[in-house]
């Protein structure tokens, strides 16, 4: 009897696995290829957009070309990160649906976590809003030399929440906005 149950289990498992490989695996492989292509298209498009904007603004603005390039680098970096996170989020949701995981509880949980973060992390929200206005008002850009909280150095990266600064000794400092 036990041998019969073991044989039936493995036969059923092999049958289900072969059906899954035939029906679902190609769709997952296509999804992975689409993810790679989409990420490359976004990267290519952002590079082209940056070149187009640089070409249109060079010699037409009151700012020097280096300042325009710094601003474009900052803005394009943020746009690329936002687009990448958006694409990966969609990919993960589609992938979870393909492997038969219900994403509705995950989305509901994300909504509840978002609400809790909204109430509990006012400083985080304040940092994001400050970062948005720093970028919008062009107060500081990637590649600028700046003094933040008494620390001077080269601005390496600007994000909505933080500014990364490298001082003259090579030490990296991360400041909240």
CSV table of C-alpha atoms in Angstrom, one decimal:
chain,number,residue,atom,x,y,z
A,1,UNK,CA,0.0,0.0,0.0
A,2,UNK,CA,2.8,2.4,1.0
A,3,UNK,CA,4.6,1.7,-2.3
A,4,UNK,CA,1.5,2.4,-4.3
A,5,UNK,CA,1.0,5.8,-2.5
A,6,UNK,CA,4.6,6.8,-3.1
A,7,UNK,CA,4.4,5.8,-6.8
A,8,UNK,CA,1.1,7.6,-7.3
A,9,UNK,CA,2.6,10.7,-5.6
A,10,UNK,CA,5.7,10.8,-7.8
A,11,UNK,CA,3.6,10.1,-10.9
A,12,UNK,CA,1.2,13.0,-10.1
A,13,UNK,CA,4.1,15.3,-9.2
A,14,UNK,CA,5.9,14.5,-12.5
A,15,UNK,CA,2.7,15.0,-14.5
A,16,UNK,CA,2.0,18.4,-12.8
A,17,UNK,CA,5.6,19.5,-13.2
A,18,UNK,CA,5.6,18.6,-16.9
A,19,UNK,CA,2.3,20.4,-17.4
A,20,UNK,CA,3.7,23.5,-15.6
A,21,UNK,CA,6.9,23.5,-17.7
A,22,UNK,CA,4.9,23.3,-20.9
A,23,UNK,CA,2.2,25.9,-20.0
A,24,UNK,CA,3.7,28.4,-17.5
A,25,UNK,CA,7.5,28.3,-18.0
A,26,UNK,CA,7.5,29.8,-21.5
A,27,UNK,CA,5.3,32.7,-20.3
A,28,UNK,CA,7.7,33.3,-17.4
A,29,UNK,CA,10.7,33.3,-19.8
A,30,UNK,CA,8.9,35.7,-22.1
A,31,UNK,CA,8.2,37.9,-19.1
A,32,UNK,CA,11.9,37.9,-18.2
A,33,UNK,CA,12.9,38.8,-21.7
A,34,UNK,CA,10.3,41.6,-21.7
A,35,UNK,CA,11.7,42.9,-18.4
A,36,UNK,CA,15.2,43.0,-19.8
A,37,UNK,CA,14.1,44.7,-23.0
A,38,UNK,CA,11.9,47.2,-21.2
A,39,UNK,CA,14.7,48.2,-18.8
A,40,UNK,CA,17.1,48.7,-21.7
A,41,UNK,CA,14.5,50.7,-23.7
A,42,UNK,CA,14.0,52.9,-20.6
A,43,UNK,CA,17.7,53.4,-20.2
A,44,UNK,CA,18.2,54.2,-23.9
A,45,UNK,CA,15.2,56.6,-23.9
A,46,UNK,CA,16.4,58.5,-20.8
A,47,UNK,CA,19.9,58.8,-22.5
A,48,UNK,CA,18.3,60.1,-25.7
A,49,UNK,CA,16.0,62.5,-23.7
A,50,UNK,CA,19.0,63.8,-21.8
A,51,UNK,CA,20.9,64.5,-25.1
A,52,UNK,CA,17.8,66.1,-26.6
A,53,UNK,CA,17.3,68.4,-23.6
A,54,UNK,CA,21.0,69.2,-23.4
A,55,UNK,CA,21.0,70.1,-27.1
A,56,UNK,CA,17.9,72.3,-26.7
A,57,UNK,CA,19.1,74.2,-23.6
A,58,UNK,CA,22.8,74.7,-24.5
A,59,UNK,CA,23.5,78.3,-25.4
A,60,UNK,CA,19.8,79.2,-25.0
A,61,UNK,CA,19.8,79.6,-21.3
A,62,UNK,CA,21.4,82.1,-19.0
A,63,UNK,CA,23.2,79.3,-17.1
A,64,UNK,CA,26.6,77.9,-18.2
A,65,UNK,CA,26.6,74.6,-20.0
A,66,UNK,CA,28.2,72.8,-17.0
A,67,UNK,CA,25.4,73.8,-14.7
A,68,UNK,CA,22.8,72.6,-17.2
A,69,UNK,CA,24.6,69.3,-17.5
A,70,UNK,CA,24.7,68.9,-13.7
A,71,UNK,CA,21.0,69.6,-13.5
A,72,UNK,CA,20.2,67.2,-16.3
A,73,UNK,CA,22.3,64.5,-14.6
A,74,UNK,CA,20.4,64.9,-11.4
A,75,UNK,CA,17.0,64.9,-13.0
A,76,UNK,CA,17.7,62.0,-15.3
A,77,UNK,CA,19.1,59.9,-12.5
A,78,UNK,CA,15.9,60.4,-10.5
A,79,UNK,CA,13.7,59.6,-13.5
A,80,UNK,CA,15.7,56.5,-14.2
A,81,UNK,CA,15.4,55.2,-10.6
A,82,UNK,CA,11.6,55.9,-10.5
A,83,UNK,CA,11.1,54.2,-13.8
A,84,UNK,CA,13.2,51.2,-12.8
A,85,UNK,CA,11.3,50.8,-9.5
A,86,UNK,CA,8.0,51.0,-11.3
A,87,UNK,CA,8.9,48.4,-13.9
A,88,UNK,CA,10.3,46.0,-11.3
A,89,UNK,CA,7.1,46.4,-9.2
A,90,UNK,CA,4.9,45.5,-12.2
A,91,UNK,CA,7.2,42.6,-13.1
A,92,UNK,CA,7.1,41.2,-9.6
A,93,UNK,CA,3.3,41.4,-9.5
A,94,UNK,CA,2.9,39.7,-12.9
A,95,UNK,CA,5.5,37.0,-11.9
A,96,UNK,CA,3.7,36.3,-8.6
A,97,UNK,CA,0.4,35.9,-10.6
A,98,UNK,CA,2.1,33.5,-13.0
A,99,UNK,CA,3.3,31.2,-10.1
A,100,UNK,CA,-0.3,31.3,-8.7
A,101,UNK,CA,0.3,33.6,-5.7
A,102,UNK,CA,-2.6,35.9,-5.1
A,103,UNK,CA,-1.4,39.5,-5.0
A,104,UNK,CA,-4.5,41.1,-3.6
A,105,UNK,CA,-3.5,40.5,0.1
A,106,UNK,CA,0.0,41.8,-0.8
A,107,UNK,CA,-1.5,45.0,-2.3
A,108,UNK,CA,-3.8,45.4,0.7
A,109,UNK,CA,-0.9,45.0,3.1
A,110,UNK,CA,1.2,47.5,1.1
A,111,UNK,CA,-1.7,50.0,1.4
A,112,UNK,CA,-1.9,49.5,5.2
A,113,UNK,CA,1.9,49.7,5.5
A,114,UNK,CA,1.8,52.9,3.4
A,115,UNK,CA,-0.8,54.4,5.7
A,116,UNK,CA,1.2,53.5,8.8
A,117,UNK,CA,4.3,55.0,7.2
A,118,UNK,CA,2.4,58.1,6.4
A,119,UNK,CA,1.3,58.6,10.0
A,120,UNK,CA,4.5,57.3,11.7
A,121,UNK,CA,7.2,58.8,9.5
A,122,UNK,CA,6.5,62.5,9.2
A,123,UNK,CA,10.3,63.1,9.1
A,124,UNK,CA,10.6,60.8,6.1
A,125,UNK,CA,7.8,62.6,4.3
A,126,UNK,CA,9.3,65.9,5.2
A,127,UNK,CA,12.7,64.7,3.7
A,128,UNK,CA,11.0,63.7,0.5
A,129,UNK,CA,9.1,67.0,0.2
A,130,UNK,CA,12.3,68.9,0.9
A,131,UNK,CA,14.2,66.9,-1.7
A,132,UNK,CA,11.5,67.5,-4.2
A,133,UNK,CA,11.8,71.3,-3.7
A,134,UNK,CA,15.6,71.2,-3.7
A,135,UNK,CA,15.5,69.6,-7.1
A,136,UNK,CA,12.7,71.7,-8.4
A,137,UNK,CA,14.3,75.0,-7.4
A,138,UNK,CA,17.7,73.8,-8.6
A,139,UNK,CA,19.3,74.6,-5.3
A,140,UNK,CA,22.0,72.0,-5.6
A,141,UNK,CA,23.0,69.5,-8.3
A,142,UNK,CA,25.2,66.4,-8.8
A,143,UNK,CA,28.8,67.5,-9.3
A,144,UNK,CA,28.5,70.8,-7.3
A,145,UNK,CA,30.9,71.6,-4.5
A,146,UNK,CA,28.8,72.4,-1.4
A,147,UNK,CA,28.9,72.7,2.4
A,148,UNK,CA,26.1,70.8,4.2
A,149,UNK,CA,25.9,70.8,8.0
A,150,UNK,CA,29.5,72.1,8.2
A,151,UNK,CA,30.9,69.4,5.9
A,152,UNK,CA,32.2,70.5,2.5
A,153,UNK,CA,32.8,68.4,-0.5
A,154,UNK,CA,31.6,67.2,-3.9
A,155,UNK,CA,27.9,66.3,-4.3
A,156,UNK,CA,28.0,62.8,-5.7
A,157,UNK,CA,24.3,61.9,-5.7
A,158,UNK,CA,21.0,63.7,-5.0
A,159,UNK,CA,17.9,61.7,-4.2
A,160,UNK,CA,14.5,62.8,-3.0
A,161,UNK,CA,15.4,61.8,0.6
A,162,UNK,CA,19.2,62.2,0.8
A,163,UNK,CA,22.2,64.0,-0.6
A,164,UNK,CA,25.5,62.1,-0.8
A,165,UNK,CA,28.6,64.2,-0.4
A,166,UNK,CA,32.3,63.2,-0.6
A,167,UNK,CA,34.7,65.4,1.3
A,168,UNK,CA,38.4,66.2,0.4
A,169,UNK,CA,39.7,63.2,2.4
A,170,UNK,CA,37.5,60.9,0.4
A,171,UNK,CA,35.0,60.2,3.1
A,172,UNK,CA,31.4,59.8,2.0
A,173,UNK,CA,28.7,61.6,4.0
A,174,UNK,CA,25.0,61.1,3.6
A,175,UNK,CA,22.7,63.9,4.7
A,176,UNK,CA,18.9,63.9,5.0
A,177,UNK,CA,17.2,66.7,3.0
